[in-house]
Structures are given as C-alpha cells and as structure tokens.
Coordinates of C-alpha atoms in Angstrom, one line a residue:
M261 CA 90.6 26.8 -18.7
K262 CA 92.4 26.6 -22.1
R263 CA 90.0 26.7 -25.0
L264 CA 90.7 23.9 -27.6
L265 CA 90.7 25.1 -31.2
P266 CA 92.1 23.0 -34.0
I267 CA 94.4 24.4 -36.5
L268 CA 92.2 23.6 -39.5
T269 CA 88.7 24.9 -40.0
L270 CA 86.3 21.9 -40.2
V271 CA 83.3 21.3 -42.4
M272 CA 80.8 18.8 -41.3
M273 CA 80.8 15.4 -42.9
M274 CA 77.2 14.4 -43.4
T275 CA 75.9 11.0 -43.0
T276 CA 75.6 9.1 -46.3
G277 CA 73.0 6.6 -47.5
T278 CA 69.5 7.9 -46.2
M279 CA 68.0 10.5 -48.7
L280 CA 65.4 12.5 -46.8
A281 CA 63.6 15.4 -48.2
E282 CA 65.9 18.4 -47.8
E283 CA 64.5 21.3 -45.8
R284 CA 65.0 24.4 -47.7
L285 CA 66.6 26.4 -44.8
D286 CA 67.6 30.0 -45.0
R287 CA 70.6 31.4 -43.2
G288 CA 68.9 31.4 -39.9
V289 CA 70.4 34.9 -39.1
V290 CA 70.0 35.8 -35.4
A291 CA 71.5 38.8 -33.4
V292 CA 71.7 38.6 -29.6
R293 CA 72.8 41.2 -27.1
Q294 CA 75.7 40.4 -25.0
A295 CA 76.3 41.4 -21.4
D296 CA 79.0 44.0 -22.5
G297 CA 76.4 45.7 -24.7
K298 CA 77.9 44.4 -28.0
V299 CA 75.7 42.3 -30.4
F300 CA 76.6 38.8 -31.5
V301 CA 75.4 38.0 -35.0
S302 CA 75.3 34.3 -36.1
W303 CA 74.1 32.6 -39.1
R304 CA 73.9 29.1 -40.8
M305 CA 76.5 27.4 -42.9
L306 CA 74.5 25.2 -45.3
K307 CA 75.5 21.8 -46.6
S308 CA 75.6 23.1 -50.2
D309 CA 78.0 25.9 -49.3
T310 CA 81.7 25.6 -50.2
K311 CA 83.9 25.7 -47.1
D312 CA 85.4 29.2 -48.1
M313 CA 81.9 30.8 -48.8
A314 CA 82.2 34.5 -48.2
F315 CA 79.8 36.4 -46.0
D316 CA 79.2 40.1 -45.5
V317 CA 77.3 41.5 -42.4
Y318 CA 75.2 44.7 -42.6
R319 CA 73.5 46.8 -39.9
N320 CA 70.8 49.0 -41.3
G321 CA 72.3 48.7 -44.7
T322 CA 75.8 49.6 -43.7
K323 CA 78.5 46.9 -44.1
L324 CA 80.3 46.1 -40.8
N325 CA 83.1 43.8 -41.8
K326 CA 86.1 45.3 -43.5
K327 CA 86.8 42.3 -45.7
P328 CA 84.7 39.3 -46.7
L329 CA 84.4 36.6 -44.0
T330 CA 85.7 33.4 -45.6
E331 CA 87.4 31.7 -42.6
G332 CA 86.4 30.6 -39.1
G333 CA 82.9 30.4 -37.7
T334 CA 79.9 32.0 -39.1
W335 CA 79.5 34.8 -36.6
F336 CA 80.4 38.5 -36.2
V337 CA 80.3 40.8 -33.2
D338 CA 79.0 44.4 -33.8
E339 CA 81.2 46.4 -31.5
E340 CA 79.2 49.6 -31.7
P341 CA 75.5 48.6 -31.9
M342 CA 72.6 50.8 -32.2
G343 CA 69.1 50.5 -30.5
E344 CA 66.7 48.7 -32.9
A345 CA 68.6 47.4 -35.9
V346 CA 68.2 45.2 -38.9
Y347 CA 71.1 42.8 -39.3
Q348 CA 71.6 41.3 -42.7
V349 CA 74.0 38.6 -43.9
I350 CA 74.9 38.3 -47.7
S351 CA 76.5 35.2 -49.0
R352 CA 78.9 35.6 -51.9
G353 CA 80.4 32.9 -53.9
K354 CA 79.6 29.6 -55.6
R355 CA 77.6 26.9 -54.0
K356 CA 77.8 23.1 -54.5
E357 CA 74.8 21.4 -56.1
A358 CA 72.2 20.7 -53.5
L359 CA 71.1 17.2 -52.7
G360 CA 67.6 15.9 -52.9
R361 CA 64.7 17.0 -55.2
R362 CA 64.7 20.6 -54.4
T363 CA 67.5 23.1 -54.5
L364 CA 68.3 25.0 -51.3
A365 CA 69.4 28.0 -53.4
T366 CA 65.8 28.9 -54.2
V367 CA 65.0 30.1 -50.8
G368 CA 65.5 33.9 -49.8
T369 CA 66.1 37.0 -51.8
Q370 CA 68.7 36.6 -54.5
E371 CA 70.3 39.4 -56.5
S372 CA 73.1 38.8 -58.9
G373 CA 74.1 35.6 -57.1
K374 CA 73.9 37.1 -53.7
R375 CA 71.7 35.6 -51.0
I376 CA 70.2 37.9 -48.4
D377 CA 68.8 37.0 -44.9
T378 CA 67.9 39.4 -42.2
F379 CA 67.1 39.6 -38.5
T380 CA 65.5 42.6 -36.7
L381 CA 66.9 43.2 -33.1
K382 CA 64.6 45.3 -31.0
G383 CA 65.9 48.0 -28.8
D384 CA 64.7 46.5 -25.7
A385 CA 66.0 43.0 -26.5
P386 CA 67.3 41.1 -23.4
V387 CA 70.8 39.7 -23.0
G388 CA 71.5 36.2 -24.2
Y389 CA 68.2 35.0 -25.7
L390 CA 65.2 35.9 -28.0
P391 CA 62.0 36.5 -26.1
I392 CA 58.9 34.9 -27.7
R393 CA 55.6 35.9 -26.3
V394 CA 53.0 33.2 -26.2
Q395 CA 49.3 33.1 -25.5
K396 CA 48.7 31.3 -22.3
P397 CA 45.3 29.6 -22.5
D398 CA 44.5 29.9 -18.8
E399 CA 46.0 29.4 -15.3
M400 CA 45.5 25.7 -15.6
H401 CA 48.2 25.2 -18.4
T402 CA 51.9 25.6 -18.6
A403 CA 54.1 25.5 -21.6
N404 CA 55.7 22.2 -22.0
D405 CA 57.5 20.2 -24.8
A406 CA 58.1 21.8 -28.2
S407 CA 59.2 21.0 -31.7
V408 CA 60.1 22.9 -34.8
G409 CA 59.2 22.7 -38.5
D410 CA 59.0 25.0 -41.4
V411 CA 55.2 25.2 -41.9
D412 CA 55.1 27.7 -44.7
G413 CA 58.2 26.8 -46.8
D414 CA 60.0 30.1 -46.2
G415 CA 63.2 28.5 -44.9
Q416 CA 62.5 29.5 -41.3
Y417 CA 61.4 27.3 -38.5
E418 CA 58.2 27.7 -36.6
I419 CA 57.6 26.4 -33.0
I420 CA 54.9 23.8 -32.2
L421 CA 54.3 24.1 -28.4
K422 CA 52.4 21.6 -26.2
W423 CA 50.4 23.1 -23.3
D424 CA 50.3 20.7 -20.4
P425 CA 47.5 21.2 -17.7
I426 CA 48.8 21.5 -14.1
N427 CA 46.6 18.4 -13.2
S428 CA 48.3 16.2 -15.9
H429 CA 49.2 12.6 -14.6
D430 CA 51.6 9.9 -15.2
N431 CA 50.1 6.6 -16.3
S432 CA 50.7 5.1 -12.9
H433 CA 48.6 7.7 -11.2
D434 CA 44.7 8.1 -11.2
G435 CA 43.1 11.5 -11.6
M436 CA 41.1 13.6 -14.0
T437 CA 43.0 16.0 -16.4
D438 CA 42.2 19.0 -18.4
P439 CA 42.9 18.9 -22.1
T440 CA 46.3 19.2 -23.8
L441 CA 46.7 21.9 -26.3
L442 CA 49.0 22.3 -29.3
D443 CA 50.0 25.9 -30.6
C444 CA 52.0 27.0 -33.5
Y445 CA 54.2 30.2 -33.2
R446 CA 56.5 32.1 -35.5
L447 CA 59.7 33.1 -33.9
N448 CA 58.3 36.6 -33.5
G449 CA 55.5 35.4 -31.3
D450 CA 52.7 35.4 -33.9
L451 CA 50.2 32.6 -33.1
L452 CA 49.2 30.7 -36.2
W453 CA 46.8 28.2 -34.7
R454 CA 45.8 26.3 -31.6
I455 CA 44.4 22.6 -31.5
D456 CA 42.4 21.3 -28.5
L457 CA 43.0 17.6 -28.0
G458 CA 39.9 17.4 -25.8
R459 CA 38.8 15.3 -22.9
N460 CA 39.3 11.9 -24.5
I461 CA 43.1 12.2 -24.7
R462 CA 44.4 12.0 -21.2
S463 CA 47.2 14.6 -20.4
G464 CA 50.6 13.5 -19.3
A465 CA 54.1 12.8 -20.5
H466 CA 53.3 9.5 -22.1
Y467 CA 50.0 10.2 -23.9
T468 CA 50.8 12.8 -26.6
P469 CA 54.0 12.4 -28.6
F470 CA 53.6 14.6 -31.7
I471 CA 55.5 14.6 -35.0
V472 CA 56.2 17.8 -36.9
Y473 CA 57.8 17.2 -40.2
D474 CA 57.5 17.6 -44.0
L475 CA 55.8 14.2 -44.6
D476 CA 54.7 14.7 -48.2
G477 CA 57.9 16.5 -49.6
D478 CA 56.0 19.7 -50.5
G479 CA 58.4 21.8 -48.5
R480 CA 56.1 22.5 -45.7
A481 CA 55.9 20.6 -42.4
E482 CA 52.7 18.8 -41.2
L483 CA 51.7 17.8 -37.7
M484 CA 50.7 14.2 -36.9
V485 CA 49.4 13.1 -33.5
K486 CA 47.1 10.5 -31.9
T487 CA 43.5 11.8 -31.6
A488 CA 40.1 10.7 -30.3
D489 CA 36.5 11.9 -30.3
G490 CA 36.0 15.5 -29.5
I491 CA 39.3 17.0 -30.7
R492 CA 38.9 20.4 -32.2
D493 CA 41.2 21.7 -34.9
A494 CA 42.2 25.2 -35.4
A495 CA 39.1 26.0 -37.6
G496 CA 36.8 24.6 -35.1
T497 CA 36.2 21.2 -37.0
V498 CA 35.6 18.4 -34.5
I499 CA 36.9 14.9 -35.0
G500 CA 34.3 12.2 -34.2
D501 CA 31.6 12.7 -31.5
S502 CA 31.8 16.2 -30.0
V503 CA 30.0 15.2 -26.8
A504 CA 31.5 11.7 -26.1
D505 CA 33.3 11.3 -22.7
Y506 CA 35.1 8.0 -22.2
R507 CA 36.7 9.0 -19.0
N508 CA 36.1 6.5 -16.1
E509 CA 35.9 7.5 -12.3
A510 CA 39.7 7.3 -12.1
G511 CA 40.1 9.8 -15.0
R512 CA 41.5 7.1 -17.2
I513 CA 40.4 6.5 -20.7
L514 CA 40.3 2.8 -21.4
E515 CA 37.5 2.6 -24.1
G516 CA 36.3 4.5 -27.1
P517 CA 37.6 5.0 -30.6
E518 CA 41.2 6.1 -31.2
Y519 CA 42.6 7.8 -34.3
I520 CA 45.8 9.0 -36.0
S521 CA 45.4 12.5 -37.7
V522 CA 47.5 14.6 -39.8
F523 CA 47.0 18.4 -39.6
N524 CA 48.1 21.2 -42.0
G525 CA 51.2 22.8 -40.4
L526 CA 50.3 26.3 -41.6
T527 CA 46.6 26.4 -40.7
G528 CA 46.1 23.7 -38.0
K529 CA 43.2 22.1 -40.0
V530 CA 42.8 18.4 -39.9
M531 CA 43.4 16.8 -43.3
D532 CA 43.0 13.2 -42.7
T533 CA 42.2 10.8 -39.9
K534 CA 42.4 7.0 -39.7
P535 CA 41.8 4.4 -36.9
Y536 CA 44.8 4.2 -34.6
I537 CA 47.0 1.1 -34.9
P538 CA 46.9 -1.0 -32.8
E539 CA 43.5 -0.6 -31.2
R540 CA 43.5 -0.8 -27.5
G541 CA 41.4 -4.0 -27.4
D542 CA 41.3 -5.7 -24.0
V543 CA 43.4 -3.5 -21.6
K544 CA 44.4 -6.6 -19.6
D545 CA 46.3 -7.9 -22.8
W546 CA 48.9 -5.2 -22.2
G547 CA 49.8 -6.2 -18.7
D548 CA 47.4 -4.6 -16.2
N549 CA 43.7 -3.5 -16.1
R550 CA 44.1 0.2 -15.4
G551 CA 45.9 1.5 -18.6
N552 CA 49.3 1.9 -17.1
R553 CA 50.7 -0.5 -19.8
S554 CA 48.3 0.0 -22.7
E555 CA 48.5 3.8 -22.8
R556 CA 52.2 4.2 -23.2
Y557 CA 52.9 5.9 -26.6
L558 CA 56.0 6.8 -28.6
A559 CA 56.4 8.3 -32.1
A560 CA 59.2 8.9 -34.6
V561 CA 59.8 9.8 -38.2
G562 CA 62.2 8.2 -40.7
Y563 CA 62.9 7.2 -44.3
F564 CA 61.8 3.5 -44.8
G565 CA 62.2 3.0 -48.5
G566 CA 59.3 4.9 -50.0
K567 CA 59.4 7.4 -52.9
Q568 CA 62.8 9.3 -52.8
G569 CA 62.6 12.2 -50.6
T570 CA 59.6 11.2 -48.5
V571 CA 59.4 9.9 -45.0
S572 CA 57.0 8.0 -42.9
A573 CA 55.8 8.7 -39.3
V574 CA 55.8 5.9 -36.8
F575 CA 53.2 5.8 -34.0
C576 CA 53.8 3.2 -31.2
R577 CA 52.0 1.7 -28.3
G578 CA 53.4 -0.2 -25.4
Y579 CA 57.0 -1.2 -24.4
Y580 CA 56.7 -3.0 -21.0
T581 CA 54.9 -6.0 -22.5
R582 CA 53.4 -6.0 -26.0
S583 CA 54.9 -3.5 -28.4
V584 CA 53.4 -2.3 -31.6
L585 CA 54.9 0.1 -34.1
A586 CA 52.9 1.4 -37.1
A587 CA 54.4 3.3 -40.0
W588 CA 52.3 5.8 -41.7
D589 CA 52.7 7.6 -45.1
W590 CA 51.1 10.9 -46.0
D591 CA 51.0 11.8 -49.7
G592 CA 49.3 15.1 -49.3
K593 CA 45.8 13.5 -49.7
E594 CA 45.5 10.3 -47.6
L595 CA 47.2 8.6 -44.6
K596 CA 48.2 5.0 -45.5
N597 CA 49.6 2.4 -43.2
R598 CA 53.0 1.3 -44.7
W599 CA 53.8 -1.6 -42.2
T600 CA 53.0 -2.7 -38.6
F601 CA 55.4 -4.5 -36.2
D602 CA 53.6 -6.3 -33.5
T603 CA 55.2 -8.6 -30.8
N604 CA 51.9 -10.5 -30.8
N605 CA 53.2 -11.9 -34.1
P606 CA 54.7 -15.2 -33.0
E607 CA 57.9 -14.4 -35.1
W608 CA 58.5 -11.4 -32.9
A609 CA 57.3 -12.7 -29.6
S610 CA 60.6 -12.5 -28.0
Y611 CA 60.8 -8.7 -28.7
A612 CA 58.0 -8.0 -26.2
G613 CA 58.9 -6.0 -23.2
Q614 CA 62.1 -4.5 -24.7
G615 CA 61.0 -1.0 -25.3
N616 CA 62.2 2.2 -23.7
H617 CA 60.5 5.5 -22.8
N618 CA 62.3 6.8 -25.9
L619 CA 63.8 5.7 -29.1
R620 CA 66.4 6.5 -31.8
V621 CA 66.0 6.6 -35.6
C622 CA 69.0 6.3 -38.0
D623 CA 70.3 4.3 -40.9
V624 CA 72.4 1.9 -38.7
D625 CA 73.1 -0.8 -41.3
G626 CA 74.1 1.4 -44.2
D627 CA 71.3 0.3 -46.6
G628 CA 70.2 3.9 -47.2
M629 CA 67.0 3.4 -45.1
D630 CA 66.4 4.1 -41.5
E631 CA 66.0 1.7 -38.6
I632 CA 64.3 2.2 -35.2
T633 CA 66.1 1.4 -32.0
Y634 CA 63.3 0.8 -29.7
G635 CA 65.0 0.3 -26.3
S636 CA 66.8 -3.1 -26.2
M637 CA 65.6 -4.2 -29.7
A638 CA 65.5 -2.7 -33.1
V639 CA 63.1 -2.7 -36.1
D640 CA 64.4 -2.7 -39.7
H641 CA 63.1 -0.3 -42.3
D642 CA 60.6 -2.8 -43.6
G643 CA 58.9 -3.3 -40.3
R644 CA 60.7 -6.6 -39.5
G645 CA 62.8 -7.3 -36.4
L646 CA 66.4 -6.4 -36.8
Y647 CA 67.8 -7.7 -33.3
N648 CA 66.8 -8.1 -29.7
T649 CA 69.3 -8.2 -26.8
G650 CA 66.6 -9.2 -24.3
M651 CA 67.9 -6.7 -21.7
G652 CA 64.4 -5.1 -21.3
H653 CA 63.0 -1.7 -20.6
G654 CA 65.0 1.4 -19.8
D655 CA 64.7 5.2 -19.4
A656 CA 67.5 6.6 -21.6
I657 CA 69.2 5.7 -24.9
H658 CA 72.0 7.4 -26.9
L659 CA 73.4 7.0 -30.4
I660 CA 77.3 7.2 -30.6
V661 CA 79.6 7.4 -33.5
D662 CA 83.1 5.9 -33.3
P663 CA 85.6 8.7 -34.6
D664 CA 87.9 6.3 -36.1
D665 CA 85.6 4.1 -38.4
G666 CA 82.3 6.0 -38.3
Q667 CA 80.6 2.8 -36.8
L668 CA 77.3 3.5 -34.9
Y669 CA 76.7 2.3 -31.4
I670 CA 73.9 2.4 -28.8
W671 CA 74.5 3.2 -25.2
D672 CA 71.4 2.1 -23.2
C673 CA 70.3 1.7 -19.5
H674 CA 67.9 -0.6 -17.9
E675 CA 65.6 -0.5 -14.9
N676 CA 65.2 -4.3 -14.2
K677 CA 67.8 -4.4 -11.5
R678 CA 69.8 -6.9 -13.5
D679 CA 71.2 -5.6 -16.8
G680 CA 72.5 -2.2 -15.7
S681 CA 73.8 -0.5 -18.9
D682 CA 75.3 -1.6 -22.1
L683 CA 77.2 -0.5 -25.2
R684 CA 76.2 -2.4 -28.3
H685 CA 76.6 -2.2 -32.1
A686 CA 73.7 -0.3 -33.5
D687 CA 73.3 -2.6 -36.5
T688 CA 73.4 -6.1 -34.9
G689 CA 72.9 -5.6 -31.2
E690 CA 76.3 -7.3 -30.5
V691 CA 77.3 -6.1 -27.0
V692 CA 80.7 -4.4 -26.7
F693 CA 80.5 -4.2 -22.9
Q694 CA 77.9 -4.4 -20.2
I695 CA 77.8 -3.0 -16.6
K696 CA 75.4 -5.3 -14.7
S697 CA 73.6 -3.7 -11.7
D698 CA 71.2 -4.8 -9.0
T699 CA 69.7 -1.3 -9.0
D700 CA 67.3 0.6 -11.4
V701 CA 69.8 2.4 -13.7
G702 CA 67.4 5.2 -14.5
R703 CA 69.6 7.5 -16.4
A704 CA 72.6 7.4 -18.8
M705 CA 74.6 9.9 -20.7
A706 CA 77.1 9.9 -23.6
A707 CA 79.1 12.8 -24.8
D708 CA 82.7 13.7 -25.9
I709 CA 83.6 15.9 -22.8
D710 CA 87.4 15.1 -22.4
P711 CA 89.9 15.6 -25.4
R712 CA 92.5 13.3 -23.7
N713 CA 90.3 10.2 -24.4
P714 CA 89.6 9.4 -28.0
G715 CA 85.9 9.5 -28.9
V716 CA 82.8 9.6 -26.6
E717 CA 82.7 9.1 -22.9
M718 CA 79.7 7.3 -21.2
W719 CA 78.3 7.3 -17.7
S720 CA 75.1 6.4 -16.0
S721 CA 73.3 6.9 -12.6
D722 CA 74.8 3.8 -11.1
S723 CA 77.8 6.1 -10.3
R724 CA 80.5 3.6 -11.2
G725 CA 82.7 6.1 -13.1
V726 CA 83.0 7.4 -16.7
R727 CA 84.0 4.8 -19.3
N728 CA 85.5 4.9 -22.7
M729 CA 84.4 3.0 -25.8
K730 CA 86.2 -0.1 -24.6
G731 CA 84.3 0.0 -21.2
E732 CA 87.4 1.0 -19.2
V733 CA 86.9 3.3 -16.4
L734 CA 88.7 6.6 -16.9
E735 CA 90.3 7.2 -13.6
N736 CA 91.2 10.8 -14.4
I737 CA 87.6 11.9 -14.8
S738 CA 85.5 12.8 -11.8
R739 CA 81.8 12.2 -11.8
R740 CA 81.2 14.9 -9.2
G741 CA 78.7 17.4 -10.5
M742 CA 78.3 15.7 -13.8
S743 CA 74.6 15.4 -14.7
T744 CA 73.0 12.4 -16.7
N745 CA 70.5 14.6 -18.5
F746 CA 71.1 16.5 -21.8
G747 CA 74.2 17.1 -23.8
I748 CA 74.6 20.3 -25.8
W749 CA 77.2 21.9 -28.1
W750 CA 77.3 25.3 -26.6
D751 CA 80.9 26.9 -26.4
G752 CA 83.5 27.3 -29.2
D753 CA 85.3 24.0 -29.1
L754 CA 83.9 20.6 -30.4
L755 CA 83.6 19.0 -27.0
R756 CA 79.9 18.7 -25.8
E757 CA 78.5 20.6 -22.7
L758 CA 75.9 19.4 -20.3
L759 CA 72.4 20.8 -20.0
D760 CA 70.4 20.2 -16.8
R761 CA 68.2 22.3 -14.4
S762 CA 68.4 25.6 -16.2
A763 CA 72.2 25.6 -16.6
V764 CA 74.9 24.7 -19.2
S765 CA 77.9 23.1 -17.5
K766 CA 81.3 22.1 -18.9
Y767 CA 83.6 19.4 -17.7
D768 CA 86.8 21.2 -17.0
W769 CA 89.3 18.4 -17.8
E770 CA 92.4 20.3 -16.7
N771 CA 91.1 20.8 -13.2
N772 CA 88.9 17.6 -13.1
Q773 CA 85.6 19.4 -12.2
T774 CA 82.3 20.4 -13.8
T775 CA 81.5 24.1 -13.8
I776 CA 78.5 26.2 -14.9
I777 CA 79.3 28.3 -17.9
Q778 CA 75.7 29.6 -18.7
Q779 CA 72.8 30.1 -16.3
L780 CA 69.5 30.2 -18.0
D781 CA 66.7 32.3 -16.6
G782 CA 63.6 30.2 -16.8
Q783 CA 61.9 26.9 -16.1
F784 CA 62.6 23.4 -17.3
N785 CA 59.8 20.8 -17.7
N786 CA 58.5 17.5 -16.5
G787 CA 59.4 17.2 -12.9
T788 CA 62.6 15.3 -12.1
K789 CA 63.3 14.9 -15.8
Q790 CA 64.2 18.6 -16.0
N791 CA 64.4 19.0 -19.8
P792 CA 64.0 22.1 -21.8
C793 CA 60.9 22.7 -24.1
L794 CA 63.5 21.9 -26.9
S795 CA 67.2 22.0 -27.4
A796 CA 68.4 21.9 -31.1
D797 CA 70.4 23.8 -33.8
I798 CA 67.4 26.0 -34.6
L799 CA 69.1 29.0 -36.0
G800 CA 72.5 30.8 -36.1
D801 CA 75.7 28.7 -36.5
W802 CA 76.1 25.1 -35.7
R803 CA 75.8 25.3 -31.9
E804 CA 72.6 24.4 -30.4
E805 CA 70.0 26.7 -28.8
V806 CA 67.9 26.0 -25.7
L807 CA 64.1 26.8 -25.7
I808 CA 62.6 27.2 -22.1
R809 CA 59.7 29.1 -20.7
N810 CA 59.5 31.8 -18.1
R811 CA 58.0 31.0 -14.7
E812 CA 54.6 32.3 -15.6
S813 CA 54.4 30.6 -19.0
T814 CA 53.8 33.8 -20.9
E815 CA 57.0 33.8 -22.7
L816 CA 59.4 31.3 -24.3
R817 CA 63.1 32.2 -24.2
L818 CA 65.4 31.0 -27.0
Y819 CA 68.9 31.1 -25.6
V820 CA 71.7 31.4 -28.1
S821 CA 75.4 31.0 -27.5
T822 CA 77.4 34.1 -27.9
I823 CA 80.8 32.4 -27.5
P824 CA 83.1 32.7 -30.5
T825 CA 84.1 29.6 -32.4
E826 CA 86.7 28.9 -35.0
H827 CA 84.7 26.0 -36.5
R828 CA 82.8 26.3 -39.7
I829 CA 80.4 23.5 -39.6
A830 CA 77.1 23.0 -41.6
C831 CA 73.8 23.3 -39.9
L832 CA 73.3 20.2 -37.7
M833 CA 69.7 20.1 -38.8
Q834 CA 71.0 19.0 -42.2
D835 CA 72.3 15.8 -40.8
N836 CA 69.6 13.2 -41.2
A837 CA 70.1 11.4 -37.8
Y838 CA 70.2 14.7 -35.9
R839 CA 67.0 16.1 -37.7
L840 CA 65.1 12.9 -36.9
S841 CA 66.4 13.1 -33.3
V842 CA 65.0 16.6 -32.9
A843 CA 61.6 15.5 -34.4
T844 CA 61.4 12.8 -31.6
E845 CA 62.7 14.9 -28.7
N846 CA 59.3 15.4 -27.3
V847 CA 58.6 11.7 -27.1
G848 CA 58.3 10.0 -23.6
Y849 CA 61.4 10.8 -21.5
N850 CA 63.0 13.5 -23.6
Q851 CA 66.5 12.8 -24.8
P852 CA 69.0 15.2 -26.4
P853 CA 69.4 15.2 -30.2
E854 CA 72.5 13.3 -31.5
T855 CA 74.3 13.4 -34.8
G856 CA 74.8 10.5 -37.2
F857 CA 78.5 11.6 -37.6
Y858 CA 81.3 12.1 -35.1
L859 CA 81.4 15.7 -33.7
G860 CA 84.1 16.0 -31.1
E861 CA 87.8 16.4 -30.4
R862 CA 88.9 12.8 -31.3
G863 CA 91.4 12.8 -28.5
K864 CA 94.0 14.8 -30.3
W865 CA 94.3 17.3 -27.6
K866 CA 98.1 17.6 -27.5
E867 CA 98.5 18.8 -31.0
E868 CA 95.7 21.3 -30.7
R869 CA 97.2 22.8 -27.5
E870 CA 100.4 23.7 -29.2

C-alpha cells in the first residue's frame, strides 16, 4: 500500500477562542526498540515552536545527527544503538511567545538558549512499548481505565490508574462489589499514592468517572471524583463515617451521604469535600426503584468563563430520565458550585432523557468558552440549555471538523430503535442528515480513513455503509473488518487508523480492505467495549500512544508508534478540544479523543501521490 505524504510539512493549526491554562509540557522524549534492533527516538513539537525549530539528538552525550533536524517529523532512528543508553534531545532556535499565563519555555534545563530533555532506555527494554510496573493490590483487582496529568509541574505526565474489582457490576445487575482503587504512577513505575474509594461507592463502569486536570492554574494537576463515607485518601484520612455501610442486600447503594472531593495530585491527600449535586433523593424519581437510573454518572472539564486560564470540573447524574450537570470551581482552597443544569427545572424539562453514556466538551459556538454536548442535547457555558434534538439516549458520540470551513459537527447514535444515527451542527443541533433505524444502534465511528473522499467518513453498527459529510453512501468503501470502536493516529500519514481488541488496523483504500498493522500484546478493558486503559498523545511526536495492561495486571504497556512520519505537528494535547477529550476518556463508555481542528488528508490524494 502506498504511503501518503504531502509535499509540504504541516504545523498544526490550534483551535482559537477558548483560553485554558497551558500545561507546561517538556519535549516528551521517548526511545523505543524496534524489531530490527534499532532504536526509534521521538519527541514533542510544541505550539510555541517555530515550524523550522532545529533539534539535535544525543546518545550518552554523543550527537547522532550529522546536521540539525529542521524538517520533517520530530523523530530519529539510532542505527547503532547500545544497551542501556540515555537519549537527549536539544532544541535550538527562537520560539514564539507562549499563550496563556505561563511560559512553556520555563520547563526543563536551559543553557544558552538550548532546551534539554532526556529519556533513559534500559538494556532489557522490550520491542515497541514502555513497560510500567504497577503494584497490583490483590487478586481481586485488575487494572482498568486511566488518565494522565502533570501532578508535580515538571512537564511530564503521570498516570492515574483505576483498579476495578473482578466482581464489579453494571447498574442493571445486582451483586456486592469490592472497593474501587485509584493509583498515581510516574512513567518509570514509581507509585506516588493510592486512594481507596471504600464500600459505599459501588464498583462498575458507570459509578466512578474521575477528572485529572490542573483546576486551579498552579501548574499541577488535581484529582476530582465522587466520594462517600469511608473513603480513605493516600495519607489515611477518612472522609465521613469510617464504619458506615449503606449497601443493601442486592449490593446496591441507594441511601447515605454523597460527596464531591478534590485530591492533591502529587500526594493523594484530600483537600476539600462538598455534598454531591444533585443528591440522590427518592430513587424512584430517576426512573426505577433499584438505582439503574439514579446511579449513572458522567464527568467532564472545560472553560466556562471563569478567571482566565482556569477551568471547571463538571459532575453529572442521570441521562435516561432526569439529567443534572453541576460545574465546580477549585481555587486551591475551596470547592464552589459554579452552576447547575437540571431537567427538573421546567425551562429544561424537554431535555430529560437525552443523555449518552459519554459526552464531548468543546467551544462549539466560537464564544471563547466551552459547551457540553450531552448526548442528544447540549448545555451552554453558563449552564443553560443550548439545544435539544429530542432523539434520546445513545452509546457513542463523536466530534467532527469540516476541513473546508472548520465548522464543528456531532455524529451520534441512538438505542431507541427509532432515531438510528445523525450528523448535526454542534452549535445549533440542526440535523444535516439522519439514518433512522428500528434497531438499537449501539456503536458509531467517525474518522478520516480514505483520502479519496474530502473530510471525515462515518459509519455505525447498523451496517448500512460508510457515509460522507453529505450523508451519501460511499460505494467504494467496504465495511468488512472495519471496527466501530476507537480511532487512532498511528502511522506516518494523516489518515486515522482504527483501534480495537488489542490491534491497530488501517483501511487500505487501494485494495478496499482493512488490515492489522500493529498487534498489541496485552489486554483491553470493559468487556465487549474493548477499550484500552488510555489512548492519547502522551509523549513523543504527534502520533497517539496506547496504554494497556498485561494479562496479570502487574504491568502497564505504553505502545509507541515507530513508523516514520514527514509531518511536523504540534503536540495534540495542546489542542483544547483534544486535551479535554482525553480528560473525559475514562467516563462511561470510553470514546477516543478527538481534535477541535481538522487533522486528515482533505481528499487531495491525487496531488499527494504524484
């Protein structure tokens, strides 16, 4: 299959408007062994870099490149590697003024205008991934969803990992569960802390969405999560009543106080706790008497108009019937409720029952503040309803950018055996096209996989073909072997690959088939959902990494693409919509992160093949 490489090197165009606190990221240098024994070294391009920024690569103090690296992707192959080695990347040249309240240039060692970042590759490093040892609590727990945040302000991400007990349950099932645990690890495997969520938080996919983000703008990420009596922080401090047990005979928790808590990201110590909004109240008011409706939770983070450079966390309850979204601000001292959206408010009564198992956060209307797409409806930055399509609940949702005009769209699917799937304008809810269906359309996917078609392609589990932005079925694309799970930028071109069931696959548009290009040795999570612990642009160049667990849950494996690329693109985590998408990836039914700008081939495949 021919690899598509455009003639011109591209630098990412970031979304405008929203001004979030800038993460002070370092170069994210990473070195990975290839199957041929060579070592692939990769590092970040930053938004403040000039497109011709020069880089030098060193191994144990010896420069490896003959001339400065000023063109093409930010990677280098060490043709004659040693055993254990320290790889170092030094940037040379002027940098554009950084946006936000803090300058990115303050991170890392600087000598005479040079910026230095290193990575140590061990002699026994495996091929293709970074092994990260984790401390398995016991045989009752397996590593599950994860997130990342810079908890100490050094420019490198740490991993926050959720441990799920093997007796966890979906809301629709009865049964006792062991506690959910949250750990924080450095990329070298050092455990920073562990939080035990205790017996009064039931374990399962819908009970514990967690937000890891710098919420007060101090350069260090915090953790926010729903809590209850008996939770023990990393220092042993117990929230509420340490002996309370609100579980009923079915293992469900339908009474007792509920809280929202913020924890120090570096120490795991609780810093403030407030009553959860909304309180559970009478369980029947949510649609049933056993907590299948009342105990459905989502969470997100976004900029909703507070002090410049600060964000708010949003914690939610319900989506099948009543839905409530509560925005919380953390100023470093106290949690404060910014606003609450509640479909029990008569003004928003029609919005009830419109939520998904997931959500998207992005500035969809260009006002410089973020909105929340909550399934078939959206909530504005001020906590007021933005629009409501009335198409009801669904399991998957995607943010799409039109390559021609930069307009944002939502691709959504529905399980009501009526509304099927729809593409709509993200700012108004105006439907571009809809594919009605009398089946539960449980999955949907959107990605630019074929350069012959301008923009993004869309498909769903109703198996009625792949469509373009106009809703037209693309007869020259076969759905055979094409998953509806995660998208991932993995190889060297700008087309997106597909991530599902421990494999990265690519749609081969020349031969009209989907083929596996990277097999991952490890386990995906959450049963039939089959999602990784995390997929995101965590380190290295602009391509995304995949974080999974080994079968024993004693090790995380961070897979890194070693495929050369000609594209020089800024770190995707510096795109607001993408970064917020990563922060909410662990929520409900996990969804892949997506950018707020168009990243793809635009359909200009003929010129690029010449």
